[in-house]
Amino acid sequence: MAIIQNSKYLDFLSKLGIEGAHPGGINLTKEILKRENINRNSHILDVGCGTGQTAAYLAYKYGAKVTGIDINPTMVTKAERRMKKNSLPVKIIQGSVEKVPLPDYHFDFIISESVLSFVNKPRALKEIFRLLKNGGRFIAIEQTINKRLKEKEENEIKQFYGFDSLTMKKDWVALLEQAGFEQIRIQKNTSIDSAPGIPYSDTIEPELYEIMEKHFDIIFRYKGKLGYRIYSCTK
Ligand SMILES: C[S@@+](CC[C@H](N)C(=O)[O-])C[C@H]1O[C@@H](n2cnc3c(N)ncnc32)[C@H](O)[C@@H]1O
């Protein structure tokens, strides 16, 4: 059984059951996907798929053959429910991106939206590389710090989100290169809002509400320092 890391934030996300939970939201995802060569023959993997919003969109819009994997059983249940409700043939697996129970050279396209920061990055990237066909594409929307912060500040962020490290653009590039990826491109999105769409609800339990407040507090206090980038590359 895969081990779920200690992240108050991820726990909060799964309990809240939000639609999508990455910077830029589904609108950014749609923009990114438009630029890729995706069709009904594409085999696509969404790692850390959460409640399956992107995986569902890929199946619905492109008719692609989509698989989603997530470590959190609550997320998996919600993703499965979404696919069933919308009659979408998306396969959802419970497991870790660090060890995916699927064969080598299986996918044309893999997407990771706000996931790699929460896991062992070299291990996950090695798996993603293994799973891609030669010439396959990998896109990641990931947290990126614009400069190193004070140790105390970095610790606060790492502890709250359960990150093992805070990653700058050059660190992500080095990690992608180490995994074997080529043609690495980085995009800084400015036109689409960076906050994930967390709905307000009167029914949020007080403990979850505190976590949500802390999340927005961190985003506000580290504005300009803690951002995200879109990384795209090829195997
Ligand atoms: C911030 S959420 C993003 C979810 C989804 N990609 C989205 O954009 O809505 C991070 C997701 O990564 C999942 N996750 C964390 N560690 C993982 C791992 N080792 N393997 C697979 N999924 C993982 C969490 O359960 C959670 O669903």
Short mmCIF file of C-alpha atoms and ligand atoms in Angstrom, two decimals, residues 5 9-10 13 19-22 46-50 69-72 75 95-98 113-115 118-119, ligand 1:
data_model
loop_
_atom_site.label_atom_id
_atom_site.label_comp_id
_atom_site.label_asym_id
_atom_site.label_seq_id
_atom_site.Cartn_x
_atom_site.Cartn_y
_atom_site.Cartn_z
CA GLN A 5 2.68 11.87 3.13
CA TYR A 9 -3.22 20.83 3.01
CA LEU A 10 -3.76 17.63 1.00
CA LEU A 13 -8.33 19.18 -0.15
CA GLU A 19 -13.30 20.36 -8.32
CA GLY A 20 -9.72 21.17 -9.21
CA ALA A 21 -6.77 22.16 -7.07
CA HIS A 22 -3.94 23.59 -9.08
CA ASP A 46 -2.96 12.30 -15.19
CA VAL A 47 -0.70 11.75 -12.16
CA GLY A 48 -2.14 12.95 -8.86
CA CYS A 49 -5.47 13.33 -10.64
CA GLY A 50 -7.38 14.42 -7.53
CA ILE A 69 -3.71 7.85 -10.59
CA ASP A 70 -3.93 9.30 -7.11
CA ILE A 71 -2.59 8.15 -3.76
CA ASN A 72 -5.52 9.38 -1.71
CA MET A 75 -9.78 11.48 -4.13
CA GLY A 95 -1.39 4.36 -6.10
CA SER A 96 1.70 6.51 -6.02
CA VAL A 97 3.31 8.37 -8.90
CA GLU A 98 6.56 7.13 -7.38
CA GLU A 113 -0.92 19.46 -11.95
CA SER A 114 0.39 20.56 -8.57
CA VAL A 115 1.56 17.11 -7.54
CA PHE A 118 4.34 16.85 -2.66
CA VAL A 119 6.33 13.75 -3.59
C1 LIG B 1 -2.94 19.84 -5.01
S1 LIG B 1 -3.75 18.34 -5.39
C2 LIG B 1 -3.95 18.47 -7.16
C3 LIG B 1 -4.99 17.52 -7.67
C4 LIG B 1 -5.26 17.60 -9.18
N1 LIG B 1 -4.07 17.37 -9.96
C5 LIG B 1 -5.88 18.92 -9.53
O1 LIG B 1 -5.23 19.74 -10.17
O2 LIG B 1 -7.02 19.15 -9.14
C6 LIG B 1 -2.45 17.16 -5.26
C7 LIG B 1 -2.89 15.74 -5.52
O3 LIG B 1 -1.75 14.89 -5.53
C8 LIG B 1 -2.09 13.67 -4.89
N2 LIG B 1 -0.85 13.01 -4.47
C9 LIG B 1 -0.01 13.37 -3.47
N3 LIG B 1 1.02 12.52 -3.39
C10 LIG B 1 0.84 11.60 -4.38
C11 LIG B 1 1.57 10.47 -4.82
N4 LIG B 1 2.70 10.08 -4.22
N5 LIG B 1 1.09 9.78 -5.86
C12 LIG B 1 -0.07 10.12 -6.48
N6 LIG B 1 -0.80 11.19 -6.10
C13 LIG B 1 -0.36 11.92 -5.07
C14 LIG B 1 -2.98 14.12 -3.75
O4 LIG B 1 -3.74 13.06 -3.21
C15 LIG B 1 -3.82 15.18 -4.45
O5 LIG B 1 -4.96 14.64 -5.05
#
